[in-house]
Coordinates of C-alpha atoms and ligand atoms in Angstrom, one line a residue:
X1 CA 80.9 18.3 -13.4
X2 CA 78.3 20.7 -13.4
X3 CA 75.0 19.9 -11.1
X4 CA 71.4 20.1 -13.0
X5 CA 68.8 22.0 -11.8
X6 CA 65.6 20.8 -10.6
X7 CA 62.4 22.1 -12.1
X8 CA 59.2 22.7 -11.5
X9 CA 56.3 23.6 -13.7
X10 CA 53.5 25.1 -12.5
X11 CA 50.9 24.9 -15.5
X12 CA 50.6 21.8 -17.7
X13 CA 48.5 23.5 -20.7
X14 CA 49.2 24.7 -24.2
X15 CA 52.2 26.6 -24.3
X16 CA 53.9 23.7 -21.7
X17 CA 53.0 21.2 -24.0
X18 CA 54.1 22.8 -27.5
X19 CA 57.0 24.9 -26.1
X20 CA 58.4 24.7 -22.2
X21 CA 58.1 20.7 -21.9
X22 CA 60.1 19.5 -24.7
X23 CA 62.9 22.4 -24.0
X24 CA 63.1 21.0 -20.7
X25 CA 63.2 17.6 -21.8
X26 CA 65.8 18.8 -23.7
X27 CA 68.1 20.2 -21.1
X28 CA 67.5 17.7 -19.2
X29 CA 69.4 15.4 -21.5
X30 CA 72.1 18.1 -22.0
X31 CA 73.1 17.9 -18.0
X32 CA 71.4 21.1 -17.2
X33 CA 68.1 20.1 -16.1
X34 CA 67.6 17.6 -13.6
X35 CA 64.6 16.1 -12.2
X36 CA 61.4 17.8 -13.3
X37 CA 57.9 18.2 -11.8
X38 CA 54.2 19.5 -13.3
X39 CA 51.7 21.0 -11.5
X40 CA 48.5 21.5 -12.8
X41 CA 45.0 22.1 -11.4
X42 CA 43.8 19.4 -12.3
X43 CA 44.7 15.9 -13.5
X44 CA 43.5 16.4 -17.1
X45 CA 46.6 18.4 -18.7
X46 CA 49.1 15.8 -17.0
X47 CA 47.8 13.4 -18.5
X48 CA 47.6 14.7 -21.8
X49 CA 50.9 15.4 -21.1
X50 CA 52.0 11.8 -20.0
X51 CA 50.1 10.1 -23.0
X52 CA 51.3 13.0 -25.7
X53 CA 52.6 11.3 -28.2
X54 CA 54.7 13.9 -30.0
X55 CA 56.5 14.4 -26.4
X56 CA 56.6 10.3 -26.3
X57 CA 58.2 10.4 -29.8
X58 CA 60.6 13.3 -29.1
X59 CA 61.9 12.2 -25.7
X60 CA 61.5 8.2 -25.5
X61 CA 62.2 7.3 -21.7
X62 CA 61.8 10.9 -20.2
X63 CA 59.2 11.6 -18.0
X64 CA 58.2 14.1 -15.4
X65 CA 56.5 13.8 -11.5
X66 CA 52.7 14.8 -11.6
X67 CA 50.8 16.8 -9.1
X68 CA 48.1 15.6 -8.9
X69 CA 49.0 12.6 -10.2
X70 CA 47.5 11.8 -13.5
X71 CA 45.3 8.9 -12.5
X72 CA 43.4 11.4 -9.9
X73 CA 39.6 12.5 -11.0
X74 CA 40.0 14.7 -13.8
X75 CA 37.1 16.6 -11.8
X76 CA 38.8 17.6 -8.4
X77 CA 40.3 20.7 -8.4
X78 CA 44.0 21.5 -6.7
X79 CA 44.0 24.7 -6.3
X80 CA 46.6 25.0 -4.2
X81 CA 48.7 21.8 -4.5
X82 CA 51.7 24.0 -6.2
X83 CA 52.5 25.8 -3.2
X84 CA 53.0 22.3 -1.7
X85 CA 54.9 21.3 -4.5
X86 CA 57.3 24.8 -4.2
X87 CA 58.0 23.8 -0.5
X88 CA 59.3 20.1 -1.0
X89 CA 62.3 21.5 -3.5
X90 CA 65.6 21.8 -2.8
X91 CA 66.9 25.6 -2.6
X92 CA 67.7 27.3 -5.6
X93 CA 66.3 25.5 -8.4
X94 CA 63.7 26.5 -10.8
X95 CA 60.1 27.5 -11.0
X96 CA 59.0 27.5 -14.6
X97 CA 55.1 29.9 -14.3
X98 CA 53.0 29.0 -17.0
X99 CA 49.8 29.6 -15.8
X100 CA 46.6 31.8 -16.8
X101 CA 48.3 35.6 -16.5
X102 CA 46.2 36.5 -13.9
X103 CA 48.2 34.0 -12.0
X104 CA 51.9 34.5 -12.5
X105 CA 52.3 37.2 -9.8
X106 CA 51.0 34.8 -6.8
X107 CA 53.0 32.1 -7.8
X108 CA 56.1 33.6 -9.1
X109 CA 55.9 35.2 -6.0
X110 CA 55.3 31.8 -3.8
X111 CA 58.6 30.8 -5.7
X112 CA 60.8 33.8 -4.7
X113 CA 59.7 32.7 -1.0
X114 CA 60.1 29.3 -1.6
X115 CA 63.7 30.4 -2.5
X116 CA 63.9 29.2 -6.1
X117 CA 64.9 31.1 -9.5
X118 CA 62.0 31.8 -11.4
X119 CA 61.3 31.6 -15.3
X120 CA 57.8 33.1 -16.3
X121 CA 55.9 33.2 -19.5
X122 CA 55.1 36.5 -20.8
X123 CA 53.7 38.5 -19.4
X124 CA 55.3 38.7 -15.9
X125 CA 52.4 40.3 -14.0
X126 CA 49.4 42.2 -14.6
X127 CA 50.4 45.4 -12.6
X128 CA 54.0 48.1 -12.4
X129 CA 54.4 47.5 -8.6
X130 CA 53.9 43.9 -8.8
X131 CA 57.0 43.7 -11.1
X132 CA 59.0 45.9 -8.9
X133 CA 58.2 43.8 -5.7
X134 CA 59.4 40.8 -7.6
X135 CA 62.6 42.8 -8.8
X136 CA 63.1 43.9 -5.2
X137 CA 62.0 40.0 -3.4
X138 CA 64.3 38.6 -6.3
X139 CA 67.3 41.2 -6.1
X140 CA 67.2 40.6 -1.9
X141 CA 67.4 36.6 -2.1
X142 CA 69.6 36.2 -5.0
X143 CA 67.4 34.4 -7.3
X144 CA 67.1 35.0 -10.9
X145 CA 63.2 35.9 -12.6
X146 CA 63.2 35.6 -16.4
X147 CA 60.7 36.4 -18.6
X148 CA 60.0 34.4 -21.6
X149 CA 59.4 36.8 -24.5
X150 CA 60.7 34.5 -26.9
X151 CA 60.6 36.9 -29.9
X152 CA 64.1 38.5 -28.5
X153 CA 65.7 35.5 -29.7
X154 CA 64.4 35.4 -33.1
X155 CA 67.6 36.0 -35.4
X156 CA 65.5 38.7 -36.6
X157 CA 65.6 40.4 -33.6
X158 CA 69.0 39.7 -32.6
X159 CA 70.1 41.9 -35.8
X160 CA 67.8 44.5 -36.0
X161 CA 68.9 45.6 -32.8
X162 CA 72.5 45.5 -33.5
X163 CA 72.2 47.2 -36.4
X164 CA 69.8 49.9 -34.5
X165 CA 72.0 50.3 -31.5
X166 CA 75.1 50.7 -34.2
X167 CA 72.5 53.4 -35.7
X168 CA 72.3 52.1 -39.2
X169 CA 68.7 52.7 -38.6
X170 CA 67.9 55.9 -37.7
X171 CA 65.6 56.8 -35.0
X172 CA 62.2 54.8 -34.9
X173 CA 59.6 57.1 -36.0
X174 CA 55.9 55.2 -36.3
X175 CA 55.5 51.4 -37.1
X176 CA 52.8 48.5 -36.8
X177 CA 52.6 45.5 -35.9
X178 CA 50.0 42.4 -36.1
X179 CA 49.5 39.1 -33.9
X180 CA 46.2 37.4 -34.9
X181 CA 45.9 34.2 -33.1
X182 CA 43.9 31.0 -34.4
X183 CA 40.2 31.2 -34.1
X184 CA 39.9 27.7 -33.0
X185 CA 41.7 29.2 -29.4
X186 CA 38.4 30.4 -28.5
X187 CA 37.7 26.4 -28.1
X188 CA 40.2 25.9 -25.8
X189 CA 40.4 26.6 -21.9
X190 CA 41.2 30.2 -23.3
X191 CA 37.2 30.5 -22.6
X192 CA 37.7 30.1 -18.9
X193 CA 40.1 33.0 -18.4
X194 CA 40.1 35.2 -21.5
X195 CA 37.3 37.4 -20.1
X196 CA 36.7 40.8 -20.6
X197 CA 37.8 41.9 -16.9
X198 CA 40.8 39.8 -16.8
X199 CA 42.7 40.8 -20.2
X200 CA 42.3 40.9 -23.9
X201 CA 44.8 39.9 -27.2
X202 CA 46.6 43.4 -26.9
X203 CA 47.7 42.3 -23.7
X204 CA 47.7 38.8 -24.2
X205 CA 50.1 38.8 -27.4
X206 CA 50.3 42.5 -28.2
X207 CA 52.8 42.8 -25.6
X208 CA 55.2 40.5 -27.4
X209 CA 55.5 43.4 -30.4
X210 CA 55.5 46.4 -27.7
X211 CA 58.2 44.2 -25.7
X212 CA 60.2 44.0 -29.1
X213 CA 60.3 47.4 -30.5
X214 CA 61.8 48.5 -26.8
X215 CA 64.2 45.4 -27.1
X216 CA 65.5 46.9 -30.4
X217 CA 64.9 50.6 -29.8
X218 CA 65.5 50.8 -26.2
X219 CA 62.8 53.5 -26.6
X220 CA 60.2 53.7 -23.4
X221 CA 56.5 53.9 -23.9
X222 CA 55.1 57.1 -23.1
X223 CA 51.1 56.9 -23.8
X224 CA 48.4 54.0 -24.4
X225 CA 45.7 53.9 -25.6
X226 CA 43.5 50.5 -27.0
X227 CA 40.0 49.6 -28.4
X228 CA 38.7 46.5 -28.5
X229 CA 36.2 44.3 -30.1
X230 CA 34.1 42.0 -27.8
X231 CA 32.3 38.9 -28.5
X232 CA 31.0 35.8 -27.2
X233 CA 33.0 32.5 -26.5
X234 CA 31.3 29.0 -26.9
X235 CA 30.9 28.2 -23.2
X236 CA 29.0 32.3 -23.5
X237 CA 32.1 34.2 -21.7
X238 CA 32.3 37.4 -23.0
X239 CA 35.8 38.2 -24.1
X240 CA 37.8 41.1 -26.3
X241 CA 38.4 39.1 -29.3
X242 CA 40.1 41.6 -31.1
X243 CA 42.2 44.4 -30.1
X244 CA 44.1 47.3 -31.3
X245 CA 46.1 49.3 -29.8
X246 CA 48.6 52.5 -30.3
X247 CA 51.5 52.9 -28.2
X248 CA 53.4 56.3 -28.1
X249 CA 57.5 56.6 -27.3
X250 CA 59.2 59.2 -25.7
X251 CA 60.4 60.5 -28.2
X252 CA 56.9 61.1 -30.1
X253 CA 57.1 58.1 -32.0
X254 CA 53.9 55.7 -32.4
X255 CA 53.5 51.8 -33.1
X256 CA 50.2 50.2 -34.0
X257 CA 49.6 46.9 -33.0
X258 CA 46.5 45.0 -34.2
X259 CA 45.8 41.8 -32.4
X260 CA 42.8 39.0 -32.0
X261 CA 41.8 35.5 -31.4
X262 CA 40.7 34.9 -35.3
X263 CA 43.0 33.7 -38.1
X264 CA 41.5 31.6 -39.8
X265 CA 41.3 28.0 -39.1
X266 CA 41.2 27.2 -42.6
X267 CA 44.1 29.6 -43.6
X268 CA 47.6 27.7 -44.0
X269 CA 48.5 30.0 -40.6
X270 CA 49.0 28.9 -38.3
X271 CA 48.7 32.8 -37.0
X272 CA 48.7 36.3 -39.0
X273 CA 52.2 38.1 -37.3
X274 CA 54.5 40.9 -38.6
X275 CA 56.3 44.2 -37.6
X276 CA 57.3 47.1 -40.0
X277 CA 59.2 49.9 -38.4
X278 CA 60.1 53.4 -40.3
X279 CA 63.1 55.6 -38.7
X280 CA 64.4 59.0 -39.3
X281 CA 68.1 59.7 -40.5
X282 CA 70.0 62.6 -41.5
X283 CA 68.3 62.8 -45.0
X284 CA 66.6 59.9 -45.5
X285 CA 65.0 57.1 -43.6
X286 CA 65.4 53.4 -42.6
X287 CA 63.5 50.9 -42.5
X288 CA 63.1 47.3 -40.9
X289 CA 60.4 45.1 -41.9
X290 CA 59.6 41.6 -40.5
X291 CA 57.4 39.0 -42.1
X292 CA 56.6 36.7 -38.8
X293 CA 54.0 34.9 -40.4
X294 CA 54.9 33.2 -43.6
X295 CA 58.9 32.5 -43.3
X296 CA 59.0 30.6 -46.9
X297 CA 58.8 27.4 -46.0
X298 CA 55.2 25.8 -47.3
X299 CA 54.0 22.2 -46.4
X300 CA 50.9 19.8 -47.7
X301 CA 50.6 16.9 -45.9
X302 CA 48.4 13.8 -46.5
X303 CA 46.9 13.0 -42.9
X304 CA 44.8 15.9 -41.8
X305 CA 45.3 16.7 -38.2
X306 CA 49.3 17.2 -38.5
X307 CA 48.9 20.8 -39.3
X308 CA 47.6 23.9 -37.6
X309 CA 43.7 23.4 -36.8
X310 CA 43.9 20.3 -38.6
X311 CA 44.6 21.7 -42.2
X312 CA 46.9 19.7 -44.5
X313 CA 48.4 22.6 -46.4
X314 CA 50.5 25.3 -44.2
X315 CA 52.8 28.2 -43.6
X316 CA 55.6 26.5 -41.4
X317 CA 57.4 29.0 -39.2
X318 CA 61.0 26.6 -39.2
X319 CA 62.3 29.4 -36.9
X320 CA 60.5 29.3 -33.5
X321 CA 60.0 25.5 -32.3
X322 CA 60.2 22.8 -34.3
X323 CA 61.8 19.1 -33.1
X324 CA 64.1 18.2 -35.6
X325 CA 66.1 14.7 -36.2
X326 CA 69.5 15.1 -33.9
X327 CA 72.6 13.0 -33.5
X328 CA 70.8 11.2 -29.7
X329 CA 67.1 9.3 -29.4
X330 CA 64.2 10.7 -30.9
X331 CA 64.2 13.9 -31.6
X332 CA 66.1 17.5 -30.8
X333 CA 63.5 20.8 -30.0
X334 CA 65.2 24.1 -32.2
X335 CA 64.5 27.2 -32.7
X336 CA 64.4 31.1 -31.0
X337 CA 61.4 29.6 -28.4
X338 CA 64.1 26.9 -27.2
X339 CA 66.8 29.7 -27.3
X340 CA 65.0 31.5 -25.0
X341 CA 63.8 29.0 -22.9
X342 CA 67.5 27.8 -22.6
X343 CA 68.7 31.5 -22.3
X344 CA 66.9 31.4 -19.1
X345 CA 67.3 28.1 -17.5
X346 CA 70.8 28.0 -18.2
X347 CA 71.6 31.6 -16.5
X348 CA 69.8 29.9 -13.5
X349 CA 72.0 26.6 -14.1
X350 CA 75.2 28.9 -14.3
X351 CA 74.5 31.0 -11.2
X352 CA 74.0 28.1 -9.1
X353 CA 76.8 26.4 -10.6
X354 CA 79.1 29.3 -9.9
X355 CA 78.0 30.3 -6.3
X356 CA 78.4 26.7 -5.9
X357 CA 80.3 25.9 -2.4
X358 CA 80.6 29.7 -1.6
X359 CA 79.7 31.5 1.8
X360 CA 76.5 32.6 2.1
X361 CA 77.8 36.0 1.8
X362 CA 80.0 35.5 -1.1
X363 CA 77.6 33.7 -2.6
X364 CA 74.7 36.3 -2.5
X365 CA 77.1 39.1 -3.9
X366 CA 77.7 36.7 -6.8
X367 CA 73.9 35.6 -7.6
X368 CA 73.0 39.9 -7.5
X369 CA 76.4 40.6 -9.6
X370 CA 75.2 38.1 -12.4
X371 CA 71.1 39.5 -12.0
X372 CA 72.2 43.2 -12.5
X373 CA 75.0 41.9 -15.4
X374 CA 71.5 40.8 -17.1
X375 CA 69.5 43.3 -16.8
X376 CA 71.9 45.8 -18.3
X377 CA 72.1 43.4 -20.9
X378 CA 68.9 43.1 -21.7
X379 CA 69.2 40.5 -23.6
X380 CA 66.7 38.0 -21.3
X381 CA 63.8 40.0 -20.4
X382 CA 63.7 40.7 -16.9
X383 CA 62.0 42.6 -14.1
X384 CA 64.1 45.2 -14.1
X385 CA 64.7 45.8 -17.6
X386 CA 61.1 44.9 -18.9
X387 CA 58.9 46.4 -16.3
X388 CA 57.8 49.0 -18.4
X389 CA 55.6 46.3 -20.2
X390 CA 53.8 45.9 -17.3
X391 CA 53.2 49.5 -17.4
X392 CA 51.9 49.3 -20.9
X393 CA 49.5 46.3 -19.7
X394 CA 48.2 48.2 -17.1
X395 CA 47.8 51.6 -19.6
X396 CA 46.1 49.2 -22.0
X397 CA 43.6 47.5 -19.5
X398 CA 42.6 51.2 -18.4
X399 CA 42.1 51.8 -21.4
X400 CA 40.7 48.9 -23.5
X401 CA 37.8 48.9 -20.7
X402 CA 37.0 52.5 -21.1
X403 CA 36.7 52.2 -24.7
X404 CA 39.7 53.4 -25.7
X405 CA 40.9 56.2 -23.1
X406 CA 44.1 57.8 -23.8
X407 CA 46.2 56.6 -20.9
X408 CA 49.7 58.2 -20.5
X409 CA 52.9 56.5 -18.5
X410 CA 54.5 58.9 -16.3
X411 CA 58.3 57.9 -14.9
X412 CA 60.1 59.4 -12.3
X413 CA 60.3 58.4 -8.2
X414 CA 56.7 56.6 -9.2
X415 CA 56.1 55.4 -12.1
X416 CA 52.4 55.1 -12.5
X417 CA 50.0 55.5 -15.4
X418 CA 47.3 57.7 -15.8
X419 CA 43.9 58.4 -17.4
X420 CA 43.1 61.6 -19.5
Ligands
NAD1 N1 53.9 33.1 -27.2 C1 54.0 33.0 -25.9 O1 54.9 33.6 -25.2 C2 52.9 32.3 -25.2 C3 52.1 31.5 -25.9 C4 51.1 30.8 -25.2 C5 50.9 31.1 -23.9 N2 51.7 31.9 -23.2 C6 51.4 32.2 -21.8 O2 51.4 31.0 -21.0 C7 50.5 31.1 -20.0 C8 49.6 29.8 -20.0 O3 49.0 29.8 -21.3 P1 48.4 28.4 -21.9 O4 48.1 28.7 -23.3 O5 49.4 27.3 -21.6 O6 47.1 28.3 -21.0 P2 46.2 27.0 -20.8 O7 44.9 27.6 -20.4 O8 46.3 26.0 -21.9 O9 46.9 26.3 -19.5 C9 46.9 26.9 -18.2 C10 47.3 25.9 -17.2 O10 47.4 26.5 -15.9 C11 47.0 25.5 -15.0 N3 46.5 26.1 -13.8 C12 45.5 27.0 -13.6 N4 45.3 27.2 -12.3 C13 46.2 26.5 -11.6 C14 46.6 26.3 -10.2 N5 46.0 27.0 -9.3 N6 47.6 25.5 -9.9 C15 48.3 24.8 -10.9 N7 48.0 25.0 -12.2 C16 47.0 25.8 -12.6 C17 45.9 24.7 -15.7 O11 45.7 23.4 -15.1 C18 46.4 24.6 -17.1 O12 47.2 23.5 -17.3 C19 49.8 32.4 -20.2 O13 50.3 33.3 -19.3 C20 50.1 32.8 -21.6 O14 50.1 34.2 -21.7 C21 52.7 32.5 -23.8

């Protein structure tokens, strides 16, 4: 009988509640999660959390530990409390990061020392070196980092690369792509943290489009350069609300990728997302195309409030989480954001499973044999075989603050990035 895996959460806000949470729930009845714990800053997201009742509906009699504990003052800050919370687990379990980006390099990082696998939200850190020092921390210690772009697990994906790796395709040649976020996000704690110096919606979901056209294309980004739009959030931080950004490939070929906090809340949404890629051939060219947003599947409800932004009428995207009726209680999470999520936490669940009783020794050489199996895979995004998104973050932050520099990507020993 195979042993679940502990895990952590360190974040208890909006993409814990709609995404990571119920996944987890969901493992956990499936025997590969086992007990699981939420950190949070504060005790207001836990308890949201605790009193959800889409989670309560979804997962009758599962529950999670609190830190702070949801009855503290919603007004005291913890700061620190998750480094705490990393040093009282068990060896080799999981740290799920879902925290403000600026954030995920300390604490993925407090996890690595802490001795415990890692799965982070997109993206994994804000800089090139800090990707490698995780890669290098990870690879030394045996633990497994995953990064959560979900969009690899989209079906969508899945077969566009197959059929672009088997070269059906052609060679990608110039492309766009579009992620416009809900304007009611500028509402929500987004207008603590989505400030101008910090990051902008090219890094923030722009990455998921670059992160895809390398995931089917294997091609590595060569030059960046983005322009943004600011403007003022309700609490008066100034962020880049929009965003658009161009992204050369080694081989000369460029992707545009237009990205903001500002679909509509009235639209039937619940965002504005979609790739088109154009390939040379030997006389002709290919072609793939990708409608994200509107997946053919239309809903009108008759309470307000159950749709995105409140609406009653909407787009539903049926492929990337919805909870669906099962054959058990309640009801079952489905779709590519629970693929991934599993993807991840059940590599961790299998290496610990399989290094299980080992030697140390024999044990390590296990954990780094499955870690390097995965990132020449690349099928779970991970620091090795992803890094060069952090590269493009850092390209597109030098350049989204100098008004749209050119900023090119130079490999080799060092890979670095660098300003015209
Ligand atoms: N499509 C996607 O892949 C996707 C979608 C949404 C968000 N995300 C990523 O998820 C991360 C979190 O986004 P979100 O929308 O949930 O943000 P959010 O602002 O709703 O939540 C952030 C959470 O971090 C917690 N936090 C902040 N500082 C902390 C500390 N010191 N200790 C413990 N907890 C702390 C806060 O309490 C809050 O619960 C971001 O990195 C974002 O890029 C990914």
């Amino acid at each position: 009988m195979a042993k679940p895996t502990g895990v952590t959460i360190v974040g208890g806000g909006m993409i814990t509640h709609d995404l990571l949470l119920p996944c987890v729930y969901h493992l956990q009845r499936t025997g590969v999660v086992g007990d699981i714990d939420i950190c949070a800053l504060d005790a207001g997201p836990l308890k949201a959390l605790k009193e959800s009742e889409s989670l309560r509906q979804a997962f009758p009699g599962q529950s999670f530990r609190a830190h702070p504990s949801e009855k503290e003052d919603p007004g005291r800050k913890f700061p620190e409390l998750y480094k705490k919370v990393l040093a009282s687990m068990a060896s080799r379990q999981a740290v799920v990061v879902a925290m403000p980006d600026p954030l995920h390099y300390e604490v993925v990082m407090e996890a690595l020392k802490n001795d415990q696998h890692v799965l982070c939200v997109k993206p994994l850190v804000m800089r090139y070196r800090q990707a490698v020092e995780v890669e290098k921390l990870a690879y030394k210690k045996g633990l497994f980092v995953g990064v959560e772009y979900h969009k690899r697990f989209d079906r969508r994906s899945l077969v566009a690369r197959r059929h672009y790796e088997l070269g059906h395709f052609g060679e990608f040649a110039m492309g766009e792509a579009k992620m416009i976020e809900p304007y009611y996000y500028r509402s929500s704690n987004f207008q603590n943290w989505f400030t101008c110096d910090k990051t902008d919606p090219f890094v923030y979901v722009g990455c998921h489009y670059v992160d895809l056209v390398q995931f089917i294309t294997r091609l590595r980004p060569s030059e960046v350069s983005v322009a943004g739009v600011k403007g003022k959030f309700p609490n008066g931080n100034e962020g880049y609300l929009w965003a658009n950004g161009r992204v050369t490939y080694e081989n000369g070929a460029i992707l545009s990728v237009t990205d903001g906090l500002g679909y509509p809340d009235d639209g039937a949404g619940s965002n504005e997302q979609c790739l088109m890629m154009f390939c040379e051939g030997k006389d002709r060219t290919g072609m793939i195309a990708h409608d994200d947003q509107f997946r053919g599947v239309e809903h009108s409800y008759l309470t307000p409030g159950i749709g995105c932004a409140g609406s009653v009428f909407n787009y539903i995207n049926p492929d990337f989480f919805r909870l669906v009726p099962w054959e058990g209680k309640g009801y079952k999470p489905v779709g590519y954001g629970c693929d991934s999520v599993a993807a991840i936490l059940g590599t961790i669940h299998r290496i610990g499973n399989e290094a299980e009783g080992l030697p140390e020794k024999k044990s390590l050489a296990l954990r780094r044999k499955i870690i390097r199996e995965a990132d020449e895979k690349a099928i779970i995004a991970t620091p090795a075989n992803s890094s060069t998104n952090e590269l493009v973050v850092e390209a597109a932050r030098l350049s989204i603050v100098n008004g749209g520099r050119r900023v090119r990507i130079v490999y080799g020993e060092d890979p670095h990035v660098e300003a015209d």
